[in-house]
């Protein structure tokens, strides 16, 4: 069995110039703070694309990442809690593209699920439809939203076992589960690490096959 | 009682026992304080909770139990947690009975503009676009006029739209309107001490007056 347990520094060294990065979490909830901090402190890859629901808050290391000039493009649904992302959008220093939250989740799900895209009625008649294909089905209009994938995903879980099965509690599930399905290399920051067989299969939120590296924190 | 409390109290009367309800950030959240004793609703938070309870007491905060505004909250008996993908399946799939949302503008066709002021404030739409398109009933909660006294209920929204033709009821400190398909705005209720002329003077939109016009009771 491949040993997936590693350090934060080693795990985030997988991020290379020009990579697309998914970062789980919803504001502070379920945010992989230790992985993002390691990325900020020890990895110098630039030209990054960051996919995150909200790009976190000022108190989190993702604020420093966004501020570092290493991010050229951001996909998010809400950026009101990270003024630096708002500044990049206003100045055009980075390309910030906003999607309805459910659309962002479903684009990532499509990327992980091998779908060619999704059709959603959300955004029809608004600026969200600009540049997107509209498809009419049974007299209702939908936008074709294309799938999203990434090179690396940074996610947060409460508990992992040796094979990478994850338990994610409460409202911290948010984008962490779906992002685990849509990246070439998935790094999970976990509070607790246990032996194979010590997690009840009924309680697994993310099957271990999706997880490439586990970083135990705390 | 200030205007915001008055609006929140009136909207609370729209909720029925068993409704699945999503309350937006700000004034809509206040609606939860006024739900009648005999009405049990299931409050949803789009980061992945059904059964949101009161705010967590100081010292009782859990990092895996935050609402969509980033507040530490509790859950009620019978609550459940899920990820963003399922959360927006609930929202977009029509499983939310009522959403209450603040807005910058609303118009006589039920168009809603709530998410951005170009060049000034672009926090992102978060889950608002999905909610107003997916919920069975959309209630707009807002003060009747802006800070400078300008009407917010317009013939046609000027700001970028959140969605087209979705508002069903508008509750302000002056009036309650229903948006009726092919008919437009119907004034159903009026705040104590006001005349229809008072409402008309503060409203740009055209509206008709219900033959059963009532005084708002809170």
Short mmCIF file of C-alpha atoms in Angstrom, two decimals:
data_model
loop_
_atom_site.label_atom_id
_atom_site.label_comp_id
_atom_site.label_asym_id
_atom_site.label_seq_id
_atom_site.Cartn_x
_atom_site.Cartn_y
_atom_site.Cartn_z
CA UNK A 1 0.00 0.00 0.00
CA UNK A 2 1.32 3.42 -0.99
CA UNK A 3 2.04 5.61 2.00
CA UNK A 4 0.02 8.79 1.45
CA UNK A 5 1.08 10.48 4.67
CA UNK A 6 3.44 13.37 4.01
CA UNK A 7 4.38 16.87 5.19
CA UNK A 8 2.61 20.03 4.09
CA UNK A 9 5.80 21.34 2.45
CA UNK A 10 6.37 18.13 0.51
CA UNK A 11 2.71 17.93 -0.56
CA UNK A 12 2.45 21.49 -1.86
CA UNK A 13 5.74 21.13 -3.79
CA UNK A 14 3.53 19.43 -6.39
CA UNK A 15 2.18 22.85 -7.40
CA UNK A 16 4.02 24.09 -10.50
CA UNK A 17 4.07 27.32 -12.53
CA UNK A 18 0.84 27.85 -14.44
CA UNK A 19 -1.11 25.26 -12.47
CA UNK A 20 -4.80 25.42 -11.69
CA UNK A 21 -5.50 24.99 -8.01
CA UNK A 22 -8.75 24.17 -6.25
CA UNK A 23 -8.96 25.27 -2.63
CA UNK A 24 -11.83 23.86 -0.54
CA UNK A 25 -13.73 25.61 2.22
CA UNK A 26 -16.48 28.15 2.69
CA UNK A 27 -15.14 31.30 4.34
CA UNK A 28 -13.25 29.90 7.36
CA UNK A 29 -15.29 26.66 7.42
CA UNK A 30 -13.37 23.62 6.18
CA UNK A 31 -10.57 25.78 4.78
CA UNK A 32 -7.20 23.95 4.38
CA UNK A 33 -5.27 26.74 6.13
CA UNK A 34 -2.08 24.77 6.83
CA UNK A 35 -1.70 23.66 3.21
CA UNK A 36 -2.29 27.17 1.87
CA UNK A 37 0.18 28.58 4.41
CA UNK A 38 2.81 26.05 3.29
CA UNK A 39 2.14 27.02 -0.33
CA UNK A 40 2.60 30.71 0.49
CA UNK A 41 5.72 30.17 2.61
CA UNK A 42 7.61 27.47 0.71
CA UNK A 43 6.46 27.26 -2.91
CA UNK A 44 7.18 29.98 -5.47
CA UNK A 45 5.06 28.74 -8.39
CA UNK A 46 3.43 31.61 -10.26
CA UNK A 47 0.85 32.20 -12.96
CA UNK A 48 -1.65 30.23 -10.91
CA UNK A 49 -5.37 29.88 -11.43
CA UNK A 50 -7.26 29.56 -8.14
CA UNK A 51 -10.73 28.02 -7.93
CA UNK A 52 -12.35 28.72 -4.57
CA UNK A 53 -15.90 29.46 -3.44
CA UNK A 54 -14.93 32.75 -1.79
CA UNK A 55 -11.09 33.06 -1.62
CA UNK A 56 -11.44 33.04 2.19
CA UNK A 57 -11.08 35.95 4.55
CA UNK A 58 -8.34 38.45 5.46
CA UNK A 59 -7.28 36.32 8.43
CA UNK A 60 -6.42 33.28 6.26
CA UNK A 61 -3.23 32.61 4.29
CA UNK A 62 -5.21 32.55 1.02
CA UNK A 63 -5.37 36.34 1.44
CA UNK A 64 -1.55 36.40 1.25
CA UNK A 65 -1.60 34.05 -1.74
CA UNK A 66 -4.00 36.29 -3.64
CA UNK A 67 -1.89 39.31 -2.68
CA UNK A 68 1.41 37.72 -3.72
CA UNK A 69 1.07 38.44 -7.44
CA UNK A 70 1.35 34.71 -8.13
CA UNK A 71 -2.32 34.35 -9.04
CA UNK A 72 -3.30 35.40 -12.55
CA UNK A 73 -6.86 34.08 -12.58
CA UNK A 74 -9.56 33.40 -9.98
CA UNK A 75 -12.85 31.55 -10.29
CA UNK A 76 -15.17 32.16 -7.32
CA UNK A 77 -18.78 32.87 -6.39
CA UNK A 78 -18.35 35.36 -3.56
CA UNK A 79 -15.31 37.57 -2.87
CA UNK A 80 -16.76 40.10 -0.41
CA UNK A 81 -14.73 38.65 2.47
CA UNK A 82 -11.34 38.96 0.72
CA UNK A 83 -10.78 42.61 -0.26
CA UNK A 84 -7.62 41.70 -2.15
CA UNK A 85 -9.60 39.58 -4.62
CA UNK A 86 -11.97 42.52 -5.07
CA UNK A 87 -9.03 44.81 -5.71
CA UNK A 88 -7.63 42.46 -8.39
CA UNK A 89 -11.04 42.39 -10.07
CA UNK A 90 -11.32 46.19 -10.06
CA UNK A 91 -7.75 46.82 -11.30
CA UNK A 92 -7.73 43.91 -13.72
CA UNK A 93 -4.39 42.73 -12.29
CA UNK A 94 -5.86 39.25 -12.25
CA UNK A 95 -8.80 37.89 -14.19
CA UNK A 96 -11.54 37.31 -11.63
CA UNK A 97 -14.54 35.41 -12.95
CA UNK A 98 -17.62 35.08 -10.75
CA UNK A 99 -20.13 32.24 -11.00
CA UNK A 100 -23.34 31.53 -9.09
CA UNK A 101 -22.34 29.27 -6.20
CA UNK A 102 -24.38 26.30 -7.35
CA UNK A 103 -23.01 26.70 -10.87
CA UNK A 104 -19.44 26.70 -9.55
CA UNK A 105 -20.11 23.53 -7.54
CA UNK A 106 -21.72 21.84 -10.53
CA UNK A 107 -18.92 22.83 -12.93
CA UNK A 108 -16.47 21.15 -10.57
CA UNK A 109 -18.74 18.13 -10.20
CA UNK A 110 -18.93 17.87 -14.00
CA UNK A 111 -15.13 18.00 -14.16
CA UNK A 112 -14.84 15.19 -11.67
CA UNK A 113 -17.70 13.15 -13.08
CA UNK A 114 -16.58 13.03 -16.71
CA UNK A 115 -19.44 15.18 -17.97
CA UNK A 116 -19.06 17.51 -20.94
CA UNK A 117 -20.83 20.34 -19.11
CA UNK A 118 -24.05 21.13 -17.30
CA UNK A 119 -27.22 23.01 -18.24
CA UNK A 120 -28.50 25.42 -15.60
CA UNK A 121 -31.27 28.03 -15.69
CA UNK A 122 -29.32 30.13 -13.18
CA UNK A 123 -27.86 33.29 -14.70
CA UNK A 124 -30.20 33.46 -17.73
CA UNK A 125 -30.96 37.12 -18.44
CA UNK A 126 -28.01 38.35 -16.37
CA UNK A 127 -24.35 39.19 -17.08
CA UNK A 128 -23.54 35.57 -16.17
CA UNK A 129 -24.85 34.45 -19.58
CA UNK A 130 -22.31 36.56 -21.49
CA UNK A 131 -20.22 34.43 -23.85
CA UNK A 132 -22.08 31.24 -22.96
CA UNK A 133 -24.14 29.00 -25.18
CA UNK A 134 -27.89 29.08 -24.46
CA UNK A 135 -29.91 25.94 -25.02
CA UNK A 136 -33.70 25.78 -24.97
CA UNK A 137 -35.37 22.64 -23.66
CA UNK A 138 -39.16 22.41 -23.35
CA UNK A 139 -39.44 26.20 -23.83
CA UNK A 140 -37.08 26.94 -20.94
CA UNK A 141 -33.65 28.51 -21.45
CA UNK A 142 -30.50 27.08 -19.90
CA UNK A 143 -26.85 28.11 -19.93
CA UNK A 144 -24.24 25.59 -20.93
CA UNK A 145 -21.59 25.68 -18.21
CA UNK A 146 -18.36 23.90 -18.97
CA UNK A 147 -16.58 21.55 -16.57
CA UNK A 148 -13.72 22.63 -14.34
CA UNK A 149 -10.72 20.52 -13.38
CA UNK A 150 -7.45 21.35 -11.69
CA UNK A 151 -3.89 20.10 -11.40
CA UNK A 152 -3.97 20.14 -7.62
CA UNK A 153 -6.75 20.36 -5.00
CA UNK A 154 -6.14 21.42 -1.40
CA UNK A 155 -8.92 20.20 0.88
CA UNK A 156 -9.65 19.89 4.61
CA UNK A 157 -11.02 16.86 6.45
CA UNK A 158 -11.43 15.87 10.08
CA UNK A 159 -10.13 12.34 9.80
CA UNK A 160 -8.26 10.16 7.30
CA UNK A 161 -7.23 6.54 7.35
CA UNK A 162 -4.13 5.08 5.69
CA UNK A 163 -5.89 4.48 2.37
CA UNK A 164 -7.12 8.08 2.25
CA UNK A 165 -10.76 7.61 3.17
CA UNK A 166 -11.95 10.92 4.60
CA UNK A 167 -14.52 12.00 7.13
CA UNK A 168 -15.52 15.64 6.83
CA UNK A 169 -17.82 16.94 9.53
CA UNK A 170 -20.77 19.32 9.47
CA UNK A 171 -20.76 22.40 7.31
CA UNK A 172 -17.08 21.88 6.46
CA UNK A 173 -18.06 19.44 3.71
CA UNK A 174 -18.97 22.33 1.43
CA UNK A 175 -16.64 22.34 -1.62
CA UNK A 176 -14.15 19.85 -0.11
CA UNK A 177 -16.01 16.75 -1.29
CA UNK A 178 -16.63 17.81 -4.88
CA UNK A 179 -13.12 19.25 -5.32
CA UNK A 180 -11.62 15.91 -4.30
CA UNK A 181 -13.11 14.42 -7.46
CA UNK A 182 -11.85 17.00 -9.96
CA UNK A 183 -8.08 17.32 -9.53
CA UNK A 184 -5.12 15.29 -10.80
CA UNK A 185 -3.48 15.46 -7.37
CA UNK A 186 -5.57 15.79 -4.21
CA UNK A 187 -3.97 16.83 -0.91
CA UNK A 188 -6.06 16.52 2.25
CA UNK A 189 -5.19 18.32 5.45
CA UNK A 190 -6.58 16.28 8.36
CA UNK A 191 -6.83 16.66 12.13
CA UNK A 192 -6.73 12.94 12.82
CA UNK A 193 -4.99 10.04 11.06
CA UNK A 194 -5.90 6.40 11.78
CA UNK A 195 -5.05 2.92 10.53
CA UNK A 196 -6.79 1.23 7.61
CA UNK A 197 -10.04 -0.30 8.86
CA UNK A 198 -10.54 2.17 11.67
CA UNK A 199 -13.05 4.27 9.75
CA UNK A 200 -16.50 2.72 9.39
CA UNK A 201 -17.21 2.55 5.62
CA UNK A 202 -20.66 3.99 6.41
CA UNK A 203 -19.05 7.21 7.57
CA UNK A 204 -16.72 7.88 4.62
CA UNK A 205 -17.46 11.17 2.84
CA UNK A 206 -14.61 10.91 0.32
CA UNK A 207 -13.42 7.44 -0.77
CA UNK A 208 -9.65 7.00 -0.48
CA UNK A 209 -9.10 6.50 -4.21
CA UNK A 210 -9.58 10.25 -4.71
CA UNK A 211 -6.89 11.24 -2.21
CA UNK A 212 -3.19 11.29 -3.18
CA UNK A 213 -1.56 12.87 -0.15
CA UNK A 214 -2.54 13.26 3.50
CA UNK A 215 -1.06 15.92 5.76
CA UNK A 216 -1.73 15.50 9.47
CA UNK A 217 -1.88 18.82 11.33
CA UNK A 218 -2.24 19.88 14.95
CA UNK B 1 -39.73 48.90 16.41
CA UNK B 2 -37.51 50.10 13.59
CA UNK B 3 -38.17 49.61 9.85
CA UNK B 4 -36.03 46.49 9.61
CA UNK B 5 -37.79 44.81 12.54
CA UNK B 6 -41.17 45.78 11.07
CA UNK B 7 -40.27 44.21 7.71
CA UNK B 8 -38.82 41.06 9.29
CA UNK B 9 -41.90 40.63 11.52
CA UNK B 10 -44.29 40.95 8.56
CA UNK B 11 -42.31 38.44 6.49
CA UNK B 12 -42.29 35.94 9.37
CA UNK B 13 -46.08 35.67 8.90
CA UNK B 14 -45.55 34.32 5.36
CA UNK B 15 -43.86 31.17 6.68
CA UNK B 16 -45.92 28.02 7.06
CA UNK B 17 -45.37 24.99 9.24
CA UNK B 18 -42.96 22.58 7.52
CA UNK B 19 -41.58 25.08 5.00
CA UNK B 20 -37.95 24.77 3.96
CA UNK B 21 -36.67 28.33 4.15
CA UNK B 22 -33.42 30.04 3.18
CA UNK B 23 -32.86 33.48 4.70
CA UNK B 24 -30.34 35.81 3.08
CA UNK B 25 -27.73 37.76 5.01
CA UNK B 26 -28.79 40.92 6.89
CA UNK B 27 -32.45 41.83 7.35
CA UNK B 28 -33.73 38.47 6.03
CA UNK B 29 -31.83 36.67 8.83
CA UNK B 30 -33.86 38.70 11.36
CA UNK B 31 -37.04 36.95 10.14
CA UNK B 32 -35.98 33.89 12.18
CA UNK B 33 -36.48 35.91 15.39
CA UNK B 34 -40.21 36.39 14.71
CA UNK B 35 -41.44 33.00 13.51
CA UNK B 36 -44.65 32.17 15.46
CA UNK B 37 -44.39 29.48 18.18
CA UNK B 38 -46.71 27.06 16.40
CA UNK B 39 -44.87 27.29 13.07
CA UNK B 40 -41.87 25.01 12.65
CA UNK B 41 -39.79 25.73 9.57
CA UNK B 42 -36.58 24.08 8.42
CA UNK B 43 -33.91 26.71 7.88
CA UNK B 44 -31.35 25.96 5.19
CA UNK B 45 -27.84 27.41 4.93
CA UNK B 46 -26.32 27.06 1.47
CA UNK B 47 -22.93 25.94 2.78
CA UNK B 48 -24.66 22.68 3.65
CA UNK B 49 -27.12 22.67 6.54
CA UNK B 50 -30.83 21.90 6.91
CA UNK B 51 -32.05 22.70 10.41
CA UNK B 52 -30.08 25.81 11.32
CA UNK B 53 -30.66 26.80 14.96
CA UNK B 54 -29.77 29.89 17.00
CA UNK B 55 -26.26 31.35 17.07
CA UNK B 56 -23.73 29.43 19.17
CA UNK B 57 -23.15 30.80 22.68
CA UNK B 58 -19.67 32.25 23.35
CA UNK B 59 -17.32 29.35 24.11
CA UNK B 60 -19.62 26.87 22.34
CA UNK B 61 -18.53 27.68 18.77
CA UNK B 62 -17.72 24.72 16.52
CA UNK B 63 -15.55 25.19 13.42
CA UNK B 64 -17.66 22.63 11.53
CA UNK B 65 -20.93 24.44 12.23
CA UNK B 66 -21.03 27.80 10.49
CA UNK B 67 -23.77 29.32 8.38
CA UNK B 68 -23.44 30.93 4.94
CA UNK B 69 -22.62 34.26 6.58
CA UNK B 70 -19.67 32.68 8.40
CA UNK B 71 -21.42 32.83 11.80
CA UNK B 72 -21.03 30.05 14.35
CA UNK B 73 -24.47 28.54 14.73
CA UNK B 74 -26.19 25.58 16.35
CA UNK B 75 -28.46 23.03 14.73
CA UNK B 76 -31.94 21.95 15.78
CA UNK B 77 -33.14 18.38 16.35
CA UNK B 78 -33.52 16.59 13.03
CA UNK B 79 -30.85 18.68 11.29
CA UNK B 80 -28.59 17.37 8.53
CA UNK B 81 -25.31 18.34 6.88
CA UNK B 82 -24.28 17.90 3.23
CA UNK B 83 -21.84 19.26 0.68
CA UNK B 84 -22.23 22.22 -1.69
CA UNK B 85 -23.29 20.06 -4.62
CA UNK B 86 -26.23 18.55 -2.71
CA UNK B 87 -27.00 21.92 -1.14
CA UNK B 88 -27.56 23.46 -4.56
CA UNK B 89 -29.47 20.40 -5.69
CA UNK B 90 -31.85 21.31 -2.85
CA UNK B 91 -31.88 24.97 -3.93
CA UNK B 92 -31.95 24.68 -7.71
CA UNK B 93 -34.11 21.58 -7.71
CA UNK B 94 -37.09 23.36 -6.17
CA UNK B 95 -36.83 21.82 -2.70
CA UNK B 96 -36.69 25.20 -0.94
CA UNK B 97 -40.21 26.59 -0.35
CA UNK B 98 -39.30 30.19 0.44
CA UNK B 99 -36.22 32.33 0.15
CA UNK B 100 -36.07 35.80 1.64
CA UNK B 101 -33.54 38.13 0.08
CA UNK B 102 -32.57 41.75 0.47
CA UNK B 103 -32.25 43.73 -2.76
CA UNK B 104 -30.89 46.98 -4.16
CA UNK B 105 -33.71 47.27 -6.70
CA UNK B 106 -36.75 45.30 -7.79
CA UNK B 107 -39.08 46.08 -10.67
CA UNK B 108 -42.70 45.61 -11.75
CA UNK B 109 -41.80 42.52 -13.78
CA UNK B 110 -40.34 40.82 -10.71
CA UNK B 111 -36.75 41.34 -11.86
CA UNK B 112 -34.30 41.52 -8.97
CA UNK B 113 -30.99 43.44 -8.83
CA UNK B 114 -29.27 42.60 -5.58
CA UNK B 115 -25.66 41.65 -6.17
CA UNK B 116 -23.51 44.41 -7.59
CA UNK B 117 -23.00 48.12 -8.20
CA UNK B 118 -20.68 48.38 -11.21
CA UNK B 119 -17.39 50.11 -10.43
CA UNK B 120 -18.22 50.30 -6.73
CA UNK B 121 -19.19 47.06 -5.10
CA UNK B 122 -18.73 43.63 -6.66
CA UNK B 123 -18.83 41.13 -3.79
CA UNK B 124 -20.06 38.32 -6.04
CA UNK B 125 -23.46 36.69 -6.23
CA UNK B 126 -22.68 33.80 -3.89
CA UNK B 127 -25.77 31.59 -3.76
CA UNK B 128 -28.28 34.37 -4.44
CA UNK B 129 -28.79 33.68 -8.15
CA UNK B 130 -29.39 29.98 -7.54
CA UNK B 131 -31.79 30.75 -4.67
CA UNK B 132 -34.03 33.18 -6.55
CA UNK B 133 -34.22 30.91 -9.59
CA UNK B 134 -34.73 27.69 -7.63
CA UNK B 135 -36.90 28.53 -4.63
CA UNK B 136 -40.66 28.07 -5.04
CA UNK B 137 -41.35 31.51 -3.61
CA UNK B 138 -39.03 34.53 -3.54
CA UNK B 139 -39.78 37.27 -0.99
CA UNK B 140 -37.86 40.51 -1.31
CA UNK B 141 -37.18 42.31 1.96
CA UNK B 142 -36.05 45.91 1.64
CA UNK B 143 -36.62 49.44 2.82
CA UNK B 144 -39.02 51.13 0.44
CA UNK B 145 -36.64 53.92 -0.61
CA UNK B 146 -32.87 54.36 -0.67
CA UNK B 147 -30.93 56.48 1.82
CA UNK B 148 -31.41 59.55 -0.38
CA UNK B 149 -35.16 58.89 -0.64
CA UNK B 150 -35.00 57.52 -4.18
CA UNK B 151 -37.43 54.71 -5.10
CA UNK B 152 -36.09 51.15 -5.12
CA UNK B 153 -39.22 49.63 -6.65
CA UNK B 154 -38.80 50.60 -10.28
CA UNK B 155 -40.41 50.23 -13.70
CA UNK B 156 -37.21 48.55 -14.82
CA UNK B 157 -34.13 47.67 -12.76
CA UNK B 158 -31.08 49.75 -13.68
CA UNK B 159 -28.41 47.70 -11.87
CA UNK B 160 -27.18 44.32 -13.17
CA UNK B 161 -29.83 41.67 -12.53
CA UNK B 162 -29.66 38.75 -10.15
CA UNK B 163 -32.48 37.04 -12.04
CA UNK B 164 -35.38 37.77 -14.36
CA UNK B 165 -39.03 37.63 -13.26
CA UNK B 166 -38.54 35.81 -9.96
CA UNK B 167 -39.85 38.06 -7.14
CA UNK B 168 -43.28 36.93 -5.91
CA UNK B 169 -43.77 39.21 -2.91
CA UNK B 170 -42.09 42.47 -1.91
CA UNK B 171 -42.25 43.55 1.72
CA UNK B 172 -41.07 47.05 2.69
CA UNK B 173 -41.61 49.41 5.60
CA UNK B 174 -44.43 51.04 3.60
CA UNK B 175 -46.18 48.25 1.73
CA UNK B 176 -46.61 44.64 0.70
CA UNK B 177 -46.86 43.94 -3.04
CA UNK B 178 -47.45 40.72 -4.92
CA UNK B 179 -45.95 40.34 -8.37
CA UNK B 180 -48.67 38.77 -10.50
CA UNK B 181 -47.87 37.16 -13.85
CA UNK B 182 -49.08 39.35 -16.80
CA UNK B 183 -50.54 41.84 -14.32
CA UNK B 184 -47.55 43.35 -12.57
CA UNK B 185 -47.46 44.73 -9.05
CA UNK B 186 -50.54 44.53 -6.86
CA UNK B 187 -50.55 46.55 -3.63
CA UNK B 188 -51.96 44.17 -1.01
CA UNK B 189 -51.11 45.86 2.27
CA UNK B 190 -50.09 49.27 3.44
CA UNK B 191 -48.26 50.39 6.60
CA UNK B 192 -50.38 51.93 9.38
CA UNK B 193 -51.01 55.64 8.87
CA UNK B 194 -50.06 55.73 5.19
CA UNK B 195 -52.25 56.42 2.15
CA UNK B 196 -52.03 54.82 -1.29
CA UNK B 197 -50.78 58.22 -2.51
CA UNK B 198 -47.91 58.08 0.01
CA UNK B 199 -46.89 54.69 -1.40
CA UNK B 200 -47.24 55.91 -5.00
CA UNK B 201 -45.06 58.94 -4.28
CA UNK B 202 -42.23 56.67 -3.10
CA UNK B 203 -42.62 54.08 -5.86
CA UNK B 204 -41.50 54.48 -9.47
CA UNK B 205 -43.19 51.27 -10.64
CA UNK B 206 -46.77 51.16 -11.79
CA UNK B 207 -49.04 49.16 -9.48
CA UNK B 208 -52.70 48.35 -9.05
CA UNK B 209 -54.43 48.37 -5.69
CA UNK B 210 -56.01 45.17 -4.44
CA UNK B 211 -59.76 45.52 -3.74
CA UNK B 212 -58.98 43.85 -0.40
CA UNK B 213 -56.28 46.33 0.59
CA UNK B 214 -55.34 45.83 4.24
CA UNK B 215 -53.21 47.55 6.84
CA UNK B 216 -49.99 45.65 7.59
CA UNK B 217 -50.30 43.78 10.91
CA UNK B 218 -47.14 42.69 12.67
#
